[in-house]
Amino acid sequence: MPSDRRIVTDVPGPRSLELAARRALAVPAAVGTTLPVYVQRAADGLLEDVDGNCFVDLGSGISVTNVGNSAPEVVAAVAEQLPRFTHTCFQVTPYEGYVAVCERLNALTPGHHAKRSLLVNSGAEAVENAVKIARYATRRQAVVAFDHGFHGRTLLAMSLTGKAMPYKHGFGPFAPEVYRAPYSDPFRHTGRLEDTISWIETMVAPEDIACVVVEPICGEGGFVVPEPGWLSGLARWCGEHGVLVVADEVQTGMGRTGAWFACAHEHVVPDLVVTAKSLGGGLPLGAVTGRAELMDAVHPGGLGGTFGGNPLACAASLAVFEAISSKDLLGRARHIEQMVLPRLQKQVSPTGPVGDARGRGAMLAVELVAGDGRTPAPQLARAVAESCHRQGVLMLTAGTYGNVIRLLPPLVISDGLLDDGLGVLESALEAI
Ligand SMILES: Cc1ncc(COP(=O)(O)O)c(C=O)c1O
């Protein structure tokens, strides 16, 4: 595996173009692609494509490879499990790995109360199960989600998601009893705590609400970090009304923001925590972790699924927990924030095009705006991302308006590679 950025062909190169032609005949166009180069190897913050180009990875497969791609610990753990058994179905004949992952989640999610965890296959499936559990335990039906929120692509998760294009358009009707409240956005001065709460109280009686489903930092919606006190104030209001707090930590969890879970920054102890993405170190795994009395309320057989907590994914996950602890990747995420955020903040100007720089840990972003300093400029975000791609840096966009450039480097990336990728981003931003 090469050790630095290297572009040896056009991007995409000839071999990737051949594969793209095959793909067009085999895969629906509805499955999008950020950077149409086909990968042959990845490790240590680099992705090598089939033409020999090597990209600095500032996306981590959308916050999945926090411990690195093909991390040696994960590879070894999966290789050890593989010849023993690949599947039994935990509901048919259980195995230790599943229990061990649940023990780790129960110990590390916020709060010292008794907890239980359920393992599933994805973030969307975890969100769906959290709502099932909340409804069952409270005997209430309404669910409150938030503007700009993203919770997945299955029916209920899509119903909770805020953005129409590309996630919801044409896919209705959506699940009923979902209400969407304003999310705190300090850059745009919207969604103050009082407004959020009064909006909820106006739209639905609190005693009908089973849960709020909230991202501690709004991910796909643009890495919006709510105003200090917003999340904790919301949680306090929920506690006063018997409304459960479901923290969607699918993107923010597993060390990404410099804490195991981002709720900890606001000292919020959710009733249910939803995880996925980096939980499995690249293998599909999601989870719901919650108060024991809520999780145990559901009747036997009411939760589960054929593949949930697959033994290979559990082996990988245990290696992820170990790697985050032994390599102090929480400290590493905080270091990445200290290294990157001040440089992004230097780009901010009241008249744009960089209107805001924000984030926590290794979850950082810049928001691009037009000359008035507020109007979203998605065309600029696209231009910056494409410029980075041509120069060998994988960059993701985000935001309800598509005008946010987000950085999600693997926590194990070296300072040298990160500095190199950031330099490319800075010159792309300066060129617009
Ligand atoms: C906050 C959040 N919740 C849920 C999901 C859905 O996860 P999955 O794609 O694994 O279904 C995502 C995916 O991006 C996410 O960012």
XYZ file of C-alpha atoms and ligand atoms in Angstrom:
448
model
C 0.000 0.000 0.000
C 1.454 3.427 -0.956
C 2.054 5.828 1.911
C 1.024 9.143 0.375
C -1.297 10.937 -2.025
C -0.596 10.215 -5.653
C -2.526 10.966 -8.865
C -1.198 9.115 -11.926
C -4.194 9.282 -14.318
C -7.229 11.470 -14.916
C -9.789 11.100 -12.145
C -11.555 8.778 -12.763
C -8.894 6.794 -14.620
C -9.408 4.343 -17.513
C -9.941 1.223 -15.388
C -12.496 3.039 -13.206
C -14.284 4.244 -16.334
C -14.518 0.661 -17.605
C -16.043 -0.404 -14.293
C -18.418 2.581 -14.368
C -19.691 1.395 -17.762
C -20.348 -2.092 -16.345
C -21.944 -0.582 -13.282
C -24.345 1.520 -15.376
C -25.781 -1.712 -16.809
C -25.903 -3.534 -13.475
C -26.714 -1.022 -10.718
C -29.582 1.510 -10.607
C -28.558 5.124 -11.114
C -30.467 5.897 -7.885
C -27.486 4.607 -5.912
C -25.327 7.731 -5.907
C -21.535 8.028 -6.046
C -19.440 10.787 -4.524
C -16.156 9.985 -6.259
C -16.450 7.434 -9.090
C -13.069 5.774 -8.659
C -13.109 2.051 -7.919
C -11.116 1.082 -4.851
C -8.682 -1.802 -4.705
C -7.052 -1.234 -1.304
C -7.447 1.089 1.666
C -5.549 1.641 4.896
C -4.255 4.325 7.242
C -6.223 7.208 5.739
C -5.473 6.335 2.105
C -7.642 4.803 -0.616
C -5.914 3.310 -3.653
C -7.999 2.987 -6.821
C -7.755 0.427 -9.617
C -5.699 2.865 -11.740
C -3.066 3.283 -9.037
C -4.279 6.706 -7.836
C -4.058 7.180 -4.101
C -6.501 9.473 -2.270
C -6.276 10.955 1.205
C -9.463 9.699 2.860
C -11.273 12.525 4.653
C -14.600 10.652 4.630
C -14.015 7.314 6.418
C -16.795 5.731 4.343
C -19.142 8.249 6.058
C -17.768 7.924 9.572
C -17.387 4.140 9.543
C -13.661 3.471 9.573
C -12.873 5.460 12.735
C -10.148 2.947 13.646
C -8.891 2.853 10.050
C -9.728 0.847 6.964
C -8.592 -2.780 7.235
C -7.319 -1.939 10.723
C -4.964 -4.787 11.708
C -6.896 -5.494 14.940
C -10.176 -5.778 13.036
C -8.650 -7.963 10.299
C -7.124 -10.313 12.885
C -10.339 -10.590 14.913
C -12.476 -11.329 11.855
C -9.906 -13.790 10.487
C -9.931 -15.634 13.810
C -13.746 -15.848 13.847
C -14.199 -16.714 10.150
C -13.213 -20.405 10.199
C -15.037 -21.013 13.513
C -18.550 -20.037 12.281
C -20.036 -17.303 10.103
C -23.638 -17.450 11.287
C -25.976 -19.302 13.572
C -28.632 -16.597 14.152
C -28.355 -15.345 17.722
C -32.045 -16.110 18.289
C -31.514 -19.756 17.308
C -28.215 -20.599 19.010
C -26.451 -17.677 20.731
C -22.710 -16.963 20.945
C -20.405 -14.974 23.194
C -19.374 -12.213 20.764
C -22.899 -10.761 20.686
C -23.089 -10.652 24.474
C -19.617 -9.114 24.742
C -20.469 -6.272 22.320
C -23.645 -5.555 24.322
C -21.608 -5.502 27.550
C -19.206 -2.936 26.049
C -22.054 -0.734 24.806
C -23.849 -0.965 28.158
C -20.678 0.082 29.978
C -19.635 2.925 27.657
C -22.870 4.696 26.703
C -23.717 7.613 29.024
C -25.255 6.848 32.434
C -24.495 4.336 35.175
C -27.953 2.739 35.269
C -28.599 -0.888 34.270
C -28.753 -1.225 30.493
C -29.411 -3.764 27.776
C -28.417 -3.718 24.089
C -29.989 -5.160 20.963
C -27.822 -5.741 17.872
C -29.058 -5.156 14.332
C -27.532 -4.559 10.887
C -27.648 -0.832 10.161
C -28.374 2.620 11.485
C -31.855 2.718 10.000
C -32.757 -0.626 11.541
C -31.453 0.554 14.905
C -33.544 3.739 14.723
C -36.656 1.709 13.825
C -36.083 -0.577 16.797
C -35.499 2.308 19.199
C -38.875 3.759 18.238
C -40.541 0.340 18.566
C -39.111 -0.012 22.075
C -40.025 3.555 23.072
C -43.609 3.100 21.877
C -43.965 -0.237 23.577
C -42.519 0.898 26.890
C -44.447 4.188 27.083
C -47.673 2.984 25.436
C -47.560 6.270 23.493
C -47.372 6.707 19.724
C -46.054 10.119 18.696
C -42.406 10.596 17.760
C -40.674 13.963 17.492
C -37.750 14.374 15.102
C -35.969 17.538 14.012
C -35.446 19.773 10.995
C -32.319 18.803 9.035
C -32.226 15.390 10.764
C -31.242 12.210 8.917
C -32.072 8.794 10.334
C -31.925 6.390 7.380
C -33.814 5.162 4.357
C -36.340 2.588 5.614
C -39.961 3.722 5.951
C -39.951 4.931 9.551
C -36.352 6.220 9.451
C -37.152 8.045 6.185
C -40.300 9.487 7.787
C -38.134 10.870 10.597
C -35.650 12.338 8.092
C -36.113 16.017 7.242
C -34.762 16.473 3.733
C -36.985 15.686 0.718
C -34.348 15.384 -2.018
C -32.959 12.843 -2.502
C -34.215 10.911 0.523
C -38.028 11.192 0.456
C -39.236 12.515 -2.882
C -41.656 10.049 -4.483
C -41.387 7.481 -1.686
C -44.485 8.394 0.352
C -46.854 7.894 2.054
C -44.732 8.165 5.170
C -45.236 6.663 8.610
C -47.836 8.510 10.702
C -47.416 10.150 14.127
C -44.096 11.764 13.255
C -43.703 15.473 14.147
C -40.698 17.584 13.149
C -39.465 20.373 15.431
C -36.819 23.076 14.890
C -33.193 22.041 15.572
C -30.818 24.549 17.130
C -28.692 26.249 14.470
C -26.361 28.854 15.985
C -25.074 30.026 12.569
C -28.571 30.839 11.342
C -29.875 31.858 14.794
C -32.813 29.465 14.565
C -34.223 26.776 16.855
C -33.636 28.345 20.255
C -34.622 25.953 23.051
C -37.807 27.895 23.939
C -38.893 27.848 20.278
C -38.249 24.134 19.939
C -40.202 23.311 23.082
C -43.093 25.643 22.347
C -43.288 24.232 18.817
C -43.494 20.683 20.186
C -46.103 21.611 22.796
C -48.220 23.334 20.147
C -48.124 20.475 17.631
C -48.601 17.440 19.881
C -49.640 16.847 23.478
C -46.544 15.847 25.482
C -48.448 12.945 27.075
C -48.877 11.440 23.586
C -45.151 11.544 22.760
C -43.222 8.291 23.124
C -39.816 9.770 22.295
C -37.771 12.443 20.623
C -35.170 11.121 18.191
C -32.277 13.556 18.108
C -28.750 13.696 16.717
C -26.404 15.322 19.261
C -24.679 16.935 16.270
C -26.756 17.093 13.113
C -24.752 14.974 10.635
C -26.139 14.780 7.113
C -27.941 18.061 7.869
C -24.598 19.883 7.858
C -22.597 19.142 11.034
C -24.684 21.635 12.960
C -23.550 21.739 16.590
C -26.545 22.888 18.643
C -26.221 25.863 20.958
C -24.772 24.883 24.367
C -27.675 23.949 26.641
C -30.103 23.078 23.826
C -29.696 19.302 23.998
C -29.608 19.216 27.797
C -32.625 21.565 27.992
C -34.532 19.357 25.583
C -33.622 16.273 27.627
C -34.787 18.021 30.817
C -38.129 18.878 29.197
C -38.473 15.254 28.042
C -37.797 14.011 31.581
C -40.513 16.299 32.960
C -43.078 14.891 30.508
C -42.217 11.198 30.491
C -40.906 11.514 26.915
C -37.950 9.232 26.174
C -34.768 10.675 24.657
C -33.432 8.574 21.793
C -29.943 9.815 20.886
C -29.045 8.925 17.310
C -25.277 8.485 17.664
C -24.933 6.600 14.384
C -22.568 9.213 12.912
C -21.313 10.904 16.105
C -20.611 7.771 18.146
C -17.617 5.535 18.823
C -15.102 8.281 19.493
C -15.762 10.447 16.465
C -16.239 13.670 18.451
C -13.540 13.049 21.082
C -15.861 11.269 23.526
C -17.231 7.753 23.172
C -20.627 9.322 22.516
C -21.347 12.955 21.650
C -24.159 13.292 24.235
C -21.428 13.290 26.869
C -20.286 16.770 25.775
C -23.637 18.086 27.014
C -23.802 15.714 30.010
C -26.980 14.245 28.578
C -27.936 10.713 29.579
C -30.339 9.449 26.906
C -32.906 6.726 27.628
C -31.963 4.940 24.398
C -28.793 5.313 22.315
C -28.654 4.242 18.677
C -25.308 3.289 17.140
C -24.092 1.785 13.849
C -21.461 2.896 11.279
C -18.110 2.692 13.117
C -19.484 0.216 15.676
C -18.624 -2.651 13.294
C -15.302 -1.287 12.024
C -16.536 -1.663 8.430
C -18.708 -4.722 8.944
C -22.467 -4.117 9.134
C -23.574 -3.698 12.734
C -26.039 -1.443 14.527
C -27.353 -1.357 18.064
C -29.942 0.042 20.435
C -28.700 0.465 23.994
C -31.152 1.544 26.645
C -32.409 1.523 30.184
C -32.914 -2.079 31.249
C -36.545 -1.541 32.251
C -37.408 -0.133 28.800
C -35.518 -2.765 26.830
C -36.910 -5.573 28.993
C -40.488 -4.263 28.664
C -40.903 -5.774 25.195
C -42.362 -9.301 25.059
C -40.034 -12.210 24.155
C -39.633 -12.508 20.385
C -40.684 -8.867 19.826
C -37.182 -7.802 18.801
C -34.501 -9.419 16.624
C -33.694 -10.355 13.035
C -31.862 -13.079 11.116
C -28.495 -11.347 10.752
C -28.515 -8.904 13.686
C -25.215 -9.164 15.587
C -23.549 -11.399 12.991
C -20.536 -13.137 14.607
C -17.987 -11.622 12.199
C -19.385 -8.134 12.807
C -19.276 -8.743 16.570
C -15.643 -9.899 16.393
C -14.801 -6.764 14.403
C -16.680 -4.588 16.869
C -14.829 -5.964 19.886
C -11.577 -5.132 18.095
C -12.881 -1.606 17.435
C -13.593 -1.045 21.148
C -10.121 -2.344 21.982
C -8.391 -0.184 19.346
C -10.175 3.011 20.448
C -9.084 2.411 24.047
C -5.559 1.139 23.507
C -4.652 3.783 20.908
C -6.390 6.621 22.787
C -8.413 7.478 19.706
C -10.652 9.764 21.770
C -7.552 11.867 22.447
C -6.640 11.560 18.804
C -10.071 12.926 17.744
C -9.552 15.921 20.059
C -6.080 16.422 18.589
C -7.582 16.433 15.072
C -10.030 19.149 16.166
C -7.183 21.263 17.566
C -5.164 20.793 14.414
C -7.924 21.364 11.845
C -10.619 23.652 13.270
C -8.442 26.775 13.709
C -7.288 26.415 10.103
C -10.890 26.137 8.901
C -11.892 29.092 11.066
C -9.211 31.218 9.380
C -11.190 30.820 6.143
C -14.392 32.297 7.610
C -15.469 35.723 6.409
C -18.719 37.653 7.131
C -19.236 38.026 3.386
C -18.452 34.407 2.495
C -17.795 32.231 0.690
C -16.889 30.419 3.922
C -19.632 31.540 6.280
C -18.932 29.201 9.184
C -16.471 26.569 10.399
C -17.620 24.209 13.125
C -17.689 20.723 14.583
C -16.254 18.602 17.354
C -13.364 16.185 17.365
C -12.856 14.640 13.945
C -16.333 15.726 12.754
C -15.642 19.139 11.227
C -17.138 21.275 8.484
C -17.234 24.546 6.617
C -20.468 26.060 5.338
C -20.303 27.845 1.981
C -22.508 30.857 1.374
C -23.026 33.601 -1.181
C -21.869 37.208 -0.803
C -24.593 38.149 1.703
C -22.939 35.738 4.142
C -26.070 33.595 4.635
C -27.525 32.295 1.337
C -26.476 28.660 0.853
C -24.042 28.132 -2.051
C -24.205 24.410 -2.938
C -22.511 25.031 -6.294
C -19.408 26.246 -4.422
C -19.404 23.189 -2.159
C -19.592 20.947 -5.222
C -16.777 22.862 -6.927
C -14.547 22.607 -3.851
C -15.233 18.876 -3.426
C -14.540 18.218 -7.121
C -11.312 20.203 -7.022
C -10.173 18.153 -4.002
C -11.096 14.920 -5.785
C -9.069 15.851 -8.864
C -6.080 16.491 -6.617
C -6.400 13.238 -4.701
C -8.379 14.126 -1.585
C -11.711 12.433 -0.903
C -14.049 15.085 0.438
C -17.749 14.729 1.312
C -20.460 17.354 1.164
C -23.493 17.572 3.464
C -26.243 19.939 4.556
C -29.925 20.361 3.889
C -28.898 22.828 1.182
C -25.886 20.758 0.038
C -23.547 23.667 0.835
C -21.394 22.121 3.548
C -17.986 20.489 3.124
C -17.510 17.940 5.881
C -14.369 16.291 7.147
C -14.544 12.843 8.712
C -10.963 11.539 8.667
C -10.219 8.155 10.196
C -9.034 8.822 13.750
C -5.784 6.966 12.985
C -4.768 9.216 10.082
C -1.237 10.582 10.471
C -0.710 14.309 11.047
C 1.258 14.386 7.793
C -1.557 13.004 5.631
C -4.149 15.144 7.380
C -2.039 18.261 6.880
C -1.620 17.363 3.215
C -5.377 16.845 2.687
C -6.196 20.025 4.558
C -3.731 22.001 2.444
C -5.548 20.841 -0.694
C -8.894 21.879 0.826
C -7.526 25.285 1.846
C -6.257 26.031 -1.651
C -9.561 24.838 -3.173
C -11.440 27.186 -0.810
C -9.112 30.070 -1.594
C -9.602 29.511 -5.332
C -13.393 30.039 -5.284
C -27.400 10.072 12.221
C -27.685 8.915 11.313
N -28.675 8.065 11.652
C -28.965 7.000 10.880
C -28.283 6.764 9.710
C -28.643 5.576 8.866
O -27.653 4.617 8.952
P -27.590 3.418 7.864
O -27.155 4.049 6.582
O -26.595 2.460 8.436
O -28.965 2.840 7.787
C -27.245 7.621 9.330
C -26.489 7.397 8.074
O -25.835 8.251 7.553
C -26.938 8.729 10.161
O -25.970 9.594 9.832
